[in-house]
Amino acid sequence: MKGSAFPTAVRGAGAGLAGLLLVLVAGCTGADSGAESTGGEGDGPVVEVTISPEDGASEVAPNSPITVEAADATITDVRVEQTGGSADAQNAPSDAPSASPSGDAALGAMTGTYNEDKTTWVSDWNLTPGAEVTVTATAENSDGEEAEVVSQFTTLEAVEGKRLELQSNFPTSGQTVGVGMPVIINFDLPVENKEQVENSMEVTSEEPVQGAWNWFGDQMAVFRPEEYWKPNQAVTVDLRLAGVEASEGVYGIENHQINFEVGREQITTVDDDAHTMTVERDGETVKTFPISNGRGDTRQYTTTSGVHLTMEKYEHLVMDSSTMGIPVDSPEGYKLDVNYAVRFSNSGEFTHAAPWNGQLGEANASHGCTNMSTADAKWFYEESLMGDPFIVTGTDRQLEVDNGWGYWQRSWEDWVANSATGEPDTTDGEGTPGDVHGEQEQAD
C-alpha cells in the first residue's frame, strides 16, 4: 500500500468500528482510555481525537484499518503494539527452509498514511488474528500542546481450517539466482481476494524496477519484473499476510520475509536450425556448444521454443518416459541414466550429457531434450543458476506460459492486465499499489 508511510512500533491493523472519541483540552497528556480530561491552562482549541476501533472492542476483523482522526489539531504520533495470536510466533525460529516468520523490525512495524494536513492517519497493513492490540495516538494543537489517547482491543481468531499459510516459495532465502528468476508463492488454501493478497506482498530490489503479480490457479502467485533483473543485487520479498482476508473468513496468520541475491547475468540461446547453444555472460559470449534437440516428428518430441528459465539440476538423473505418459516398454518408450541434467520446462525438457548421440551439431535426434557432450553438459551444469534465461528458437512448438516457468512468454502488457490490481508496482520499498483491507465484518 503506497502512501506517506509513518512507522510505529509493531505491525498490525485495526477495525473500522464505531470510534473511540476523547475530548481533551490541549496541554493535558496521558489521559486514560475512555476518559475525558478537561484540565490545563492553555488557550488553544479543544482537541478531539477519535480512534477506530473503539476501546474495549473484541473480535475485531483482522483486516480492518486503524483510523485516527483529530479535530483542531494535527496528529504527531501513532504507536501500535500487538501481543498474542501468531504475533509472538513471528519472532520464533522456523523449521521451514523457504521463508521465516519475520522478526525483522521494519516488517514487524506498523506503518500508516497521513492525509495532507495530518488530521487523519490510516494503517497500511492488517492485524494478526487473535491478538491484543494497543493503539496510542498523540495530537497537538496550534499552541503546541499535546494530548494522548489510547485504545485497546482484541482481534478475531483465525479458526482451524481457515488459516492461510505459506506452503512454499521460490527462490528461498539465501539463494543466488539468475536474472530471469520470478518470485513464486504457493499458498495452502485457495485465494479469492487476490487484489488484497497482492497488495500484502511487497518486492524490493536494490535497483528498483517495475513488476507485477499474476495468478496461476487460486493458490499460486508469481511476481516478475518488466525486464530481467539487473545483475548482482539483493531482492527482498515482504509477505505481510497476517490478517489479510484471503477468502471469506480465511485469514493469513503470519508475516514472512524472503531475501535472495541476483547473481551474474547469464543468458543461453539455443538455435534449433543451427544445432548450437550459445552462452553469454554479462553481455559477452563465453561458450558455444554443438547440440541436438528434439527430433520433431511428434509434438511431444519437439523442443519448445521461447523464453525458458533453468529450474533445477541433477548430477545424475533417471529419465523415464512413463512419467510423460509413454510406457517404457512401448516402441517410443525409454528409460535412460543421464548425467549433468538441467531442467528448463515441466514437459520433460533438460540439457544433459548424451554420449550416445553422434549427431551433436548436425541433426536433431532426441526425445525433446537438448543433448550435449559430457564435457559440455558438465560445464553448463556447473555454471547454471536457477532462473537463468534459456531461449530456444526455430521449432514449431511454443512454450506455454504455465509450462514450468514460462512466465516470460507473456508480454508485459498482458502480464500487467492479468494482475489482480491491474497496475504495475515499483520495487522501491515505498509500498504496494492499493488497499490491503477490503471489506470488513462488524465485530460484536
mmCIF file of C-alpha atoms in Angstrom, residues 5-384:
data_model
loop_
_atom_site.group_PDB
_atom_site.id
_atom_site.type_symbol
_atom_site.label_atom_id
_atom_site.label_comp_id
_atom_site.label_asym_id
_atom_site.label_seq_id
_atom_site.Cartn_x
_atom_site.Cartn_y
_atom_site.Cartn_z
ATOM 1 C CA ALA A 5 4.191 5.953 5.485
ATOM 2 C CA PHE A 6 4.600 6.654 9.173
ATOM 3 C CA PRO A 7 6.493 3.901 11.015
ATOM 4 C CA THR A 8 5.443 2.880 14.510
ATOM 5 C CA ALA A 9 6.207 0.066 16.906
ATOM 6 C CA VAL A 10 4.753 -3.327 15.979
ATOM 7 C CA ARG A 11 2.891 -4.425 12.844
ATOM 8 C CA GLY A 12 -0.843 -4.804 12.952
ATOM 9 C CA ALA A 13 -4.018 -3.089 11.818
ATOM 10 C CA GLY A 14 -7.328 -2.265 13.397
ATOM 11 C CA ALA A 15 -11.008 -2.365 12.574
ATOM 12 C CA GLY A 16 -13.475 0.069 11.047
ATOM 13 C CA LEU A 17 -15.803 0.147 14.078
ATOM 14 C CA ALA A 18 -17.533 2.936 15.952
ATOM 15 C CA GLY A 19 -14.644 5.110 17.084
ATOM 16 C CA LEU A 20 -13.331 5.991 20.495
ATOM 17 C CA LEU A 21 -13.890 9.746 20.868
ATOM 18 C CA LEU A 22 -11.961 11.533 23.590
ATOM 19 C CA VAL A 23 -12.316 15.288 24.087
ATOM 20 C CA LEU A 24 -9.156 16.659 25.635
ATOM 21 C CA VAL A 25 -8.031 20.181 26.439
ATOM 22 C CA ALA A 26 -4.734 20.695 24.679
ATOM 23 C CA GLY A 27 -1.907 20.539 27.141
ATOM 24 C CA CYS A 28 -3.326 17.532 29.021
ATOM 25 C CA THR A 29 -1.427 14.315 28.328
ATOM 26 C CA GLY A 30 -1.539 10.727 29.420
ATOM 27 C CA ALA A 31 -5.345 10.503 29.699
ATOM 28 C CA ASP A 32 -6.742 7.055 30.468
ATOM 29 C CA SER A 33 -8.501 5.269 27.606
ATOM 30 C CA GLY A 34 -12.197 6.103 27.539
ATOM 31 C CA ALA A 35 -11.789 9.105 29.864
ATOM 32 C CA GLU A 36 -12.381 12.806 29.314
ATOM 33 C CA SER A 37 -9.835 15.276 30.545
ATOM 34 C CA THR A 38 -10.567 18.983 30.910
ATOM 35 C CA GLY A 39 -7.634 20.278 32.879
ATOM 36 C CA GLY A 40 -4.857 22.578 31.736
ATOM 37 C CA GLU A 41 -4.351 26.319 31.426
ATOM 38 C CA GLY A 42 -3.721 26.588 27.672
ATOM 39 C CA ASP A 43 -5.739 28.964 25.494
ATOM 40 C CA GLY A 44 -5.596 26.712 22.420
ATOM 41 C CA PRO A 45 -8.619 24.962 20.958
ATOM 42 C CA VAL A 46 -10.003 21.778 22.453
ATOM 43 C CA VAL A 47 -8.517 18.695 20.781
ATOM 44 C CA GLU A 48 -10.898 15.948 19.682
ATOM 45 C CA VAL A 49 -9.197 12.632 18.877
ATOM 46 C CA THR A 50 -11.054 9.611 17.533
ATOM 47 C CA ILE A 51 -9.525 6.137 17.350
ATOM 48 C CA SER A 52 -11.261 3.344 15.498
ATOM 49 C CA PRO A 53 -11.714 0.557 16.572
ATOM 50 C CA GLU A 54 -13.054 1.686 19.913
ATOM 51 C CA ASP A 55 -11.501 0.917 23.258
ATOM 52 C CA GLY A 56 -12.669 -2.434 24.625
ATOM 53 C CA ALA A 57 -13.818 -3.844 21.277
ATOM 54 C CA SER A 58 -13.469 -7.600 20.832
ATOM 55 C CA GLU A 59 -13.301 -9.929 17.841
ATOM 56 C CA VAL A 60 -12.331 -7.079 15.555
ATOM 57 C CA ALA A 61 -11.902 -8.269 11.955
ATOM 58 C CA PRO A 62 -8.125 -8.601 11.418
ATOM 59 C CA ASN A 63 -8.313 -6.896 8.023
ATOM 60 C CA SER A 64 -9.881 -3.711 9.420
ATOM 61 C CA PRO A 65 -7.872 -0.484 9.231
ATOM 62 C CA ILE A 66 -6.930 1.520 12.278
ATOM 63 C CA THR A 67 -8.127 5.088 11.782
ATOM 64 C CA VAL A 68 -7.028 8.030 13.930
ATOM 65 C CA GLU A 69 -8.708 11.411 13.412
ATOM 66 C CA ALA A 70 -8.028 14.729 15.137
ATOM 67 C CA ALA A 71 -10.105 17.924 15.174
ATOM 68 C CA ASP A 72 -8.475 21.310 15.791
ATOM 69 C CA ALA A 73 -5.100 19.567 15.953
ATOM 70 C CA THR A 74 -2.551 17.617 13.957
ATOM 71 C CA ILE A 75 -1.556 14.037 14.695
ATOM 72 C CA THR A 76 2.081 13.817 15.734
ATOM 73 C CA ASP A 77 2.497 10.153 16.656
ATOM 74 C CA VAL A 78 0.674 6.825 16.389
ATOM 75 C CA ARG A 79 2.028 3.675 18.009
ATOM 76 C CA VAL A 80 0.525 0.223 17.514
ATOM 77 C CA GLU A 81 1.501 -2.752 19.644
ATOM 78 C CA GLN A 82 0.065 -6.239 19.475
ATOM 79 C CA THR A 83 0.690 -9.365 21.511
ATOM 80 C CA GLY A 84 -0.642 -12.891 21.394
ATOM 81 C CA GLY A 85 -2.185 -14.618 18.415
ATOM 82 C CA SER A 86 0.525 -15.569 15.964
ATOM 83 C CA ALA A 87 2.357 -12.287 16.591
ATOM 84 C CA ASP A 88 4.651 -13.950 19.114
ATOM 85 C CA ALA A 89 5.416 -16.726 16.627
ATOM 86 C CA GLN A 90 6.776 -14.164 14.184
ATOM 87 C CA ASN A 91 9.891 -13.855 16.298
ATOM 88 C CA ALA A 92 10.337 -17.606 16.690
ATOM 89 C CA PRO A 93 12.684 -19.730 14.547
ATOM 90 C CA SER A 94 11.087 -21.630 11.685
ATOM 91 C CA ASP A 95 11.718 -25.211 10.630
ATOM 92 C CA ALA A 96 10.803 -24.310 7.050
ATOM 93 C CA PRO A 97 13.870 -23.516 4.904
ATOM 94 C CA SER A 98 11.975 -21.416 2.363
ATOM 95 C CA ALA A 99 10.923 -18.340 4.325
ATOM 96 C CA SER A 100 10.930 -17.495 8.006
ATOM 97 C CA PRO A 101 8.208 -15.899 10.133
ATOM 98 C CA SER A 102 9.547 -12.408 10.224
ATOM 99 C CA GLY A 103 11.242 -10.891 13.224
ATOM 100 C CA ASP A 104 12.599 -8.086 11.053
ATOM 101 C CA ALA A 105 11.887 -4.751 12.722
ATOM 102 C CA ALA A 106 10.828 -2.984 9.530
ATOM 103 C CA LEU A 107 8.430 -5.745 8.525
ATOM 104 C CA GLY A 108 7.115 -6.089 12.069
ATOM 105 C CA ALA A 109 6.407 -2.366 12.418
ATOM 106 C CA MET A 110 3.019 -0.913 11.575
ATOM 107 C CA THR A 111 3.082 1.891 9.055
ATOM 108 C CA GLY A 112 0.292 4.299 8.283
ATOM 109 C CA THR A 113 -0.613 7.069 5.879
ATOM 110 C CA TYR A 114 -1.498 10.662 6.801
ATOM 111 C CA ASN A 115 -3.827 12.902 4.883
ATOM 112 C CA GLU A 116 -2.324 16.161 3.638
ATOM 113 C CA ASP A 117 -2.884 18.200 6.809
ATOM 114 C CA LYS A 118 -2.122 15.295 9.178
ATOM 115 C CA THR A 119 -5.550 15.247 10.761
ATOM 116 C CA THR A 120 -6.167 11.626 9.731
ATOM 117 C CA TRP A 121 -3.897 8.580 9.936
ATOM 118 C CA VAL A 122 -4.874 5.178 8.485
ATOM 119 C CA SER A 123 -2.890 1.980 8.975
ATOM 120 C CA ASP A 124 -1.340 0.438 5.876
ATOM 121 C CA TRP A 125 -1.388 -3.221 6.885
ATOM 122 C CA ASN A 126 -3.587 -5.767 8.636
ATOM 123 C CA LEU A 127 -3.669 -7.203 12.145
ATOM 124 C CA THR A 128 -2.597 -10.581 13.389
ATOM 125 C CA PRO A 129 -5.670 -12.712 14.190
ATOM 126 C CA GLY A 130 -6.258 -13.415 17.878
ATOM 127 C CA ALA A 131 -4.060 -10.544 19.056
ATOM 128 C CA GLU A 132 -4.387 -7.967 21.830
ATOM 129 C CA VAL A 133 -3.813 -4.551 20.270
ATOM 130 C CA THR A 134 -2.943 -1.211 21.864
ATOM 131 C CA VAL A 135 -3.112 1.975 19.795
ATOM 132 C CA THR A 136 -1.608 5.127 21.280
ATOM 133 C CA ALA A 137 -2.189 8.372 19.377
ATOM 134 C CA THR A 138 -0.790 11.822 20.126
ATOM 135 C CA ALA A 139 -2.177 15.079 18.706
ATOM 136 C CA GLU A 140 -1.010 18.675 19.032
ATOM 137 C CA ASN A 141 -2.935 21.943 18.751
ATOM 138 C CA SER A 142 -1.778 25.264 17.318
ATOM 139 C CA ASP A 143 -0.237 26.251 20.669
ATOM 140 C CA GLY A 144 1.995 23.182 20.622
ATOM 141 C CA GLU A 145 0.132 21.497 23.459
ATOM 142 C CA GLU A 146 -0.307 17.728 23.199
ATOM 143 C CA ALA A 147 -2.987 15.200 24.059
ATOM 144 C CA GLU A 148 -2.564 11.418 24.104
ATOM 145 C CA VAL A 149 -5.335 8.847 23.570
ATOM 146 C CA VAL A 150 -5.198 5.054 23.959
ATOM 147 C CA SER A 151 -7.478 2.352 22.553
ATOM 148 C CA GLN A 152 -7.109 -1.319 23.466
ATOM 149 C CA PHE A 153 -8.993 -4.115 21.691
ATOM 150 C CA THR A 154 -8.684 -7.727 20.535
ATOM 151 C CA THR A 155 -8.920 -9.265 17.086
ATOM 152 C CA LEU A 156 -10.868 -12.219 15.798
ATOM 153 C CA GLU A 157 -9.170 -15.617 15.932
ATOM 154 C CA ALA A 158 -8.441 -17.446 12.676
ATOM 155 C CA VAL A 159 -10.200 -20.772 13.089
ATOM 156 C CA GLU A 160 -8.687 -24.132 12.224
ATOM 157 C CA GLY A 161 -9.066 -24.880 8.530
ATOM 158 C CA LYS A 162 -9.359 -21.187 7.660
ATOM 159 C CA ARG A 163 -5.797 -20.056 8.231
ATOM 160 C CA LEU A 164 -3.947 -19.010 5.099
ATOM 161 C CA GLU A 165 -0.338 -20.134 5.297
ATOM 162 C CA LEU A 166 2.688 -20.047 3.043
ATOM 163 C CA GLN A 167 3.192 -23.534 1.630
ATOM 164 C CA SER A 168 6.364 -22.952 -0.410
ATOM 165 C CA ASN A 169 8.258 -20.259 -2.245
ATOM 166 C CA PHE A 170 10.895 -19.929 -4.950
ATOM 167 C CA PRO A 171 13.515 -18.712 -4.573
ATOM 168 C CA THR A 172 14.256 -19.440 -0.944
ATOM 169 C CA SER A 173 16.097 -17.136 1.419
ATOM 170 C CA GLY A 174 19.841 -17.163 0.924
ATOM 171 C CA GLN A 175 19.774 -18.346 -2.680
ATOM 172 C CA THR A 176 21.612 -16.700 -5.557
ATOM 173 C CA VAL A 177 19.562 -16.813 -8.752
ATOM 174 C CA GLY A 178 19.643 -15.820 -12.401
ATOM 175 C CA VAL A 179 18.367 -12.532 -13.803
ATOM 176 C CA GLY A 180 15.135 -14.085 -15.093
ATOM 177 C CA MET A 181 14.044 -15.524 -11.753
ATOM 178 C CA PRO A 182 10.436 -14.783 -10.765
ATOM 179 C CA VAL A 183 9.109 -14.819 -7.206
ATOM 180 C CA ILE A 184 6.755 -17.788 -6.853
ATOM 181 C CA ILE A 185 4.450 -18.016 -3.829
ATOM 182 C CA ASN A 186 2.353 -21.111 -3.142
ATOM 183 C CA PHE A 187 -0.454 -20.970 -0.566
ATOM 184 C CA ASP A 188 -2.082 -23.859 1.269
ATOM 185 C CA LEU A 189 -5.646 -22.639 0.594
ATOM 186 C CA PRO A 190 -7.414 -21.034 -2.387
ATOM 187 C CA VAL A 191 -7.354 -17.235 -2.552
ATOM 188 C CA GLU A 192 -10.478 -15.383 -3.700
ATOM 189 C CA ASN A 193 -9.494 -11.854 -2.665
ATOM 190 C CA LYS A 194 -6.460 -11.769 -4.928
ATOM 191 C CA GLU A 195 -6.150 -7.995 -5.030
ATOM 192 C CA GLN A 196 -5.861 -7.691 -1.245
ATOM 193 C CA VAL A 197 -3.321 -10.518 -1.128
ATOM 194 C CA GLU A 198 -1.261 -8.987 -3.949
ATOM 195 C CA ASN A 199 -1.180 -5.682 -2.097
ATOM 196 C CA SER A 200 0.054 -7.506 1.014
ATOM 197 C CA MET A 201 3.157 -8.804 -0.799
ATOM 198 C CA GLU A 202 5.906 -6.259 -1.395
ATOM 199 C CA VAL A 203 9.028 -6.840 -3.501
ATOM 200 C CA THR A 204 12.001 -4.506 -3.018
ATOM 201 C CA SER A 205 15.227 -4.533 -5.040
ATOM 202 C CA GLU A 206 18.420 -2.524 -4.732
ATOM 203 C CA GLU A 207 17.876 -1.323 -8.298
ATOM 204 C CA PRO A 208 14.130 -0.596 -8.484
ATOM 205 C CA VAL A 209 12.140 -1.814 -11.478
ATOM 206 C CA GLN A 210 8.501 -2.162 -12.466
ATOM 207 C CA GLY A 211 6.937 -5.537 -11.751
ATOM 208 C CA ALA A 212 3.570 -7.190 -11.211
ATOM 209 C CA TRP A 213 1.922 -10.330 -9.846
ATOM 210 C CA ASN A 214 -0.021 -12.914 -11.860
ATOM 211 C CA TRP A 215 -2.032 -15.860 -10.572
ATOM 212 C CA PHE A 216 -1.847 -19.400 -11.897
ATOM 213 C CA GLY A 217 -4.838 -21.032 -10.287
ATOM 214 C CA ASP A 218 -6.119 -19.844 -6.916
ATOM 215 C CA GLN A 219 -3.119 -20.891 -4.831
ATOM 216 C CA MET A 220 -0.035 -19.687 -6.734
ATOM 217 C CA ALA A 221 1.041 -16.069 -7.249
ATOM 218 C CA VAL A 222 4.042 -15.155 -9.423
ATOM 219 C CA PHE A 223 5.913 -11.833 -9.497
ATOM 220 C CA ARG A 224 8.213 -10.870 -12.349
ATOM 221 C CA PRO A 225 9.726 -7.553 -13.415
ATOM 222 C CA GLU A 226 9.057 -5.923 -16.773
ATOM 223 C CA GLU A 227 12.563 -6.854 -17.909
ATOM 224 C CA TYR A 228 15.216 -9.123 -16.435
ATOM 225 C CA TRP A 229 16.605 -8.110 -13.053
ATOM 226 C CA LYS A 230 19.810 -6.117 -13.127
ATOM 227 C CA PRO A 231 22.611 -8.477 -12.054
ATOM 228 C CA ASN A 232 24.462 -8.518 -8.744
ATOM 229 C CA GLN A 233 21.871 -7.082 -6.368
ATOM 230 C CA ALA A 234 19.768 -8.060 -3.371
ATOM 231 C CA VAL A 235 15.995 -8.568 -3.502
ATOM 232 C CA THR A 236 13.638 -8.716 -0.501
ATOM 233 C CA VAL A 237 10.089 -10.048 -0.526
ATOM 234 C CA ASP A 238 7.910 -8.989 2.414
ATOM 235 C CA LEU A 239 4.812 -11.155 2.722
ATOM 236 C CA ARG A 240 2.570 -9.192 5.093
ATOM 237 C CA LEU A 241 -0.011 -11.947 5.179
ATOM 238 C CA ALA A 242 -1.061 -11.649 8.830
ATOM 239 C CA GLY A 243 -4.685 -10.543 8.899
ATOM 240 C CA VAL A 244 -5.330 -10.402 5.166
ATOM 241 C CA GLU A 245 -8.712 -11.938 4.329
ATOM 242 C CA ALA A 246 -7.754 -14.292 1.503
ATOM 243 C CA SER A 247 -11.279 -15.672 1.104
ATOM 244 C CA GLU A 248 -14.457 -15.307 3.137
ATOM 245 C CA GLY A 249 -13.472 -15.963 6.755
ATOM 246 C CA VAL A 250 -9.953 -17.130 5.772
ATOM 247 C CA TYR A 251 -7.158 -15.011 7.270
ATOM 248 C CA GLY A 252 -3.404 -15.025 6.956
ATOM 249 C CA ILE A 253 -1.753 -15.694 10.289
ATOM 250 C CA GLU A 254 1.935 -14.817 9.858
ATOM 251 C CA ASN A 255 4.256 -12.456 8.047
ATOM 252 C CA HIS A 256 7.265 -13.831 6.197
ATOM 253 C CA GLN A 257 10.360 -12.367 4.616
ATOM 254 C CA ILE A 258 12.435 -13.815 1.775
ATOM 255 C CA ASN A 259 15.899 -12.468 0.972
ATOM 256 C CA PHE A 260 17.804 -13.573 -2.121
ATOM 257 C CA GLU A 261 20.566 -12.378 -4.422
ATOM 258 C CA VAL A 262 20.526 -11.911 -8.177
ATOM 259 C CA GLY A 263 23.885 -13.108 -9.488
ATOM 260 C CA ARG A 264 25.733 -12.505 -12.735
ATOM 261 C CA GLU A 265 23.761 -12.215 -15.964
ATOM 262 C CA GLN A 266 23.898 -15.476 -17.932
ATOM 263 C CA ILE A 267 21.627 -15.902 -20.960
ATOM 264 C CA THR A 268 21.680 -19.032 -23.112
ATOM 265 C CA THR A 269 20.313 -19.187 -26.661
ATOM 266 C CA VAL A 270 19.662 -22.473 -28.467
ATOM 267 C CA ASP A 271 19.379 -22.301 -32.266
ATOM 268 C CA ASP A 272 17.401 -25.362 -33.314
ATOM 269 C CA ASP A 273 18.240 -24.922 -37.003
ATOM 270 C CA ALA A 274 21.980 -24.447 -36.477
ATOM 271 C CA HIS A 275 22.159 -27.110 -33.714
ATOM 272 C CA THR A 276 24.133 -24.763 -31.463
ATOM 273 C CA MET A 277 23.843 -23.447 -27.922
ATOM 274 C CA THR A 278 25.456 -20.096 -27.117
ATOM 275 C CA VAL A 279 26.078 -18.887 -23.565
ATOM 276 C CA GLU A 280 26.522 -15.171 -22.892
ATOM 277 C CA ARG A 281 27.722 -13.869 -19.564
ATOM 278 C CA ASP A 282 27.353 -10.191 -18.721
ATOM 279 C CA GLY A 283 26.949 -9.417 -22.416
ATOM 280 C CA GLU A 284 29.949 -11.424 -23.640
ATOM 281 C CA THR A 285 29.843 -14.799 -25.415
ATOM 282 C CA VAL A 286 31.704 -17.317 -23.264
ATOM 283 C CA LYS A 287 30.764 -20.669 -24.841
ATOM 284 C CA THR A 288 29.201 -22.097 -27.997
ATOM 285 C CA PHE A 289 28.306 -25.788 -27.938
ATOM 286 C CA PRO A 290 27.141 -28.255 -30.587
ATOM 287 C CA ILE A 291 23.796 -29.742 -29.534
ATOM 288 C CA SER A 292 20.994 -31.998 -30.713
ATOM 289 C CA ASN A 293 17.383 -31.065 -29.912
ATOM 290 C CA GLY A 294 14.115 -32.969 -30.159
ATOM 291 C CA ARG A 295 13.718 -34.870 -33.409
ATOM 292 C CA GLY A 296 10.395 -33.120 -34.084
ATOM 293 C CA ASP A 297 8.430 -35.970 -35.678
ATOM 294 C CA THR A 298 5.766 -35.645 -32.948
ATOM 295 C CA ARG A 299 4.709 -32.694 -30.829
ATOM 296 C CA GLN A 300 5.893 -34.465 -27.699
ATOM 297 C CA TYR A 301 9.361 -34.960 -29.158
ATOM 298 C CA THR A 302 9.677 -31.342 -30.326
ATOM 299 C CA THR A 303 11.745 -28.996 -28.162
ATOM 300 C CA THR A 304 9.674 -25.969 -27.154
ATOM 301 C CA SER A 305 10.657 -22.549 -28.498
ATOM 302 C CA GLY A 306 10.523 -19.450 -26.342
ATOM 303 C CA VAL A 307 11.986 -17.933 -23.199
ATOM 304 C CA HIS A 308 12.522 -20.675 -20.636
ATOM 305 C CA LEU A 309 14.259 -20.482 -17.271
ATOM 306 C CA THR A 310 16.611 -23.012 -15.749
ATOM 307 C CA MET A 311 14.627 -24.573 -12.915
ATOM 308 C CA GLU A 312 16.686 -27.276 -11.208
ATOM 309 C CA LYS A 313 19.665 -29.500 -11.892
ATOM 310 C CA TYR A 314 20.807 -33.053 -11.168
ATOM 311 C CA GLU A 315 24.277 -34.510 -11.389
ATOM 312 C CA HIS A 316 22.599 -37.864 -12.111
ATOM 313 C CA LEU A 317 19.008 -38.452 -13.235
ATOM 314 C CA VAL A 318 16.938 -41.386 -14.476
ATOM 315 C CA MET A 319 14.702 -40.286 -17.356
ATOM 316 C CA ASP A 320 11.604 -42.456 -17.612
ATOM 317 C CA SER A 321 9.113 -41.969 -20.451
ATOM 318 C CA SER A 322 6.283 -43.288 -18.289
ATOM 319 C CA THR A 323 6.382 -40.004 -16.344
ATOM 320 C CA MET A 324 5.276 -38.348 -19.597
ATOM 321 C CA GLY A 325 2.537 -40.895 -20.261
ATOM 322 C CA ILE A 326 4.601 -43.115 -22.588
ATOM 323 C CA PRO A 327 5.061 -46.700 -21.306
ATOM 324 C CA VAL A 328 8.702 -47.715 -21.093
ATOM 325 C CA ASP A 329 8.007 -50.950 -22.991
ATOM 326 C CA SER A 330 6.228 -49.171 -25.866
ATOM 327 C CA PRO A 331 8.004 -48.535 -29.212
ATOM 328 C CA GLU A 332 8.560 -44.887 -28.214
ATOM 329 C CA GLY A 333 9.366 -45.628 -24.579
ATOM 330 C CA TYR A 334 12.700 -45.100 -22.867
ATOM 331 C CA LYS A 335 14.458 -45.269 -19.522
ATOM 332 C CA LEU A 336 17.850 -43.615 -19.525
ATOM 333 C CA ASP A 337 20.505 -42.815 -16.955
ATOM 334 C CA VAL A 338 21.831 -39.339 -17.725
ATOM 335 C CA ASN A 339 24.417 -37.069 -16.160
ATOM 336 C CA TYR A 340 24.536 -33.289 -15.678
ATOM 337 C CA ALA A 341 20.841 -32.618 -16.288
ATOM 338 C CA VAL A 342 19.457 -29.049 -16.115
ATOM 339 C CA ARG A 343 15.661 -28.700 -16.342
ATOM 340 C CA PHE A 344 14.153 -25.893 -18.427
ATOM 341 C CA SER A 345 10.460 -26.865 -18.586
ATOM 342 C CA ASN A 346 7.905 -29.146 -16.962
ATOM 343 C CA SER A 347 7.316 -31.101 -20.163
ATOM 344 C CA GLY A 348 10.421 -33.199 -19.556
ATOM 345 C CA GLU A 349 12.995 -30.908 -21.198
ATOM 346 C CA PHE A 350 16.554 -30.853 -19.874
ATOM 347 C CA THR A 351 20.016 -30.175 -21.122
ATOM 348 C CA HIS A 352 22.094 -33.264 -20.355
ATOM 349 C CA ALA A 353 25.043 -35.359 -21.401
ATOM 350 C CA ALA A 354 24.214 -37.724 -24.273
ATOM 351 C CA PRO A 355 27.443 -39.522 -25.248
ATOM 352 C CA TRP A 356 25.392 -41.953 -27.357
ATOM 353 C CA ASN A 357 24.174 -39.189 -29.680
ATOM 354 C CA GLY A 358 26.525 -38.988 -32.657
ATOM 355 C CA GLN A 359 24.659 -36.104 -34.300
ATOM 356 C CA LEU A 360 25.578 -33.222 -31.993
ATOM 357 C CA GLY A 361 25.849 -30.074 -34.080
ATOM 358 C CA GLU A 362 24.442 -31.868 -37.128
ATOM 359 C CA ALA A 363 20.838 -33.015 -36.585
ATOM 360 C CA ASN A 364 18.019 -33.142 -34.043
ATOM 361 C CA ALA A 365 17.658 -36.686 -32.729
ATOM 362 C CA SER A 366 16.479 -36.510 -29.088
ATOM 363 C CA HIS A 367 13.120 -37.051 -27.390
ATOM 364 C CA GLY A 368 12.885 -33.284 -26.810
ATOM 365 C CA CYS A 369 15.860 -32.617 -24.566
ATOM 366 C CA THR A 370 18.934 -30.634 -25.563
ATOM 367 C CA ASN A 371 21.668 -33.270 -25.917
ATOM 368 C CA MET A 372 25.276 -32.267 -25.283
ATOM 369 C CA SER A 373 28.665 -33.881 -24.942
ATOM 370 C CA THR A 374 29.553 -34.960 -21.422
ATOM 371 C CA ALA A 375 32.202 -32.247 -21.023
ATOM 372 C CA ASP A 376 29.889 -29.517 -22.330
ATOM 373 C CA ALA A 377 26.925 -30.687 -20.239
ATOM 374 C CA LYS A 378 29.131 -30.754 -17.142
ATOM 375 C CA TRP A 379 30.273 -27.164 -17.765
ATOM 376 C CA PHE A 380 26.698 -25.942 -18.228
ATOM 377 C CA TYR A 381 25.523 -27.849 -15.149
ATOM 378 C CA GLU A 382 28.241 -26.294 -13.003
ATOM 379 C CA GLU A 383 27.752 -22.762 -14.344
ATOM 380 C CA SER A 384 23.935 -22.595 -14.208
#
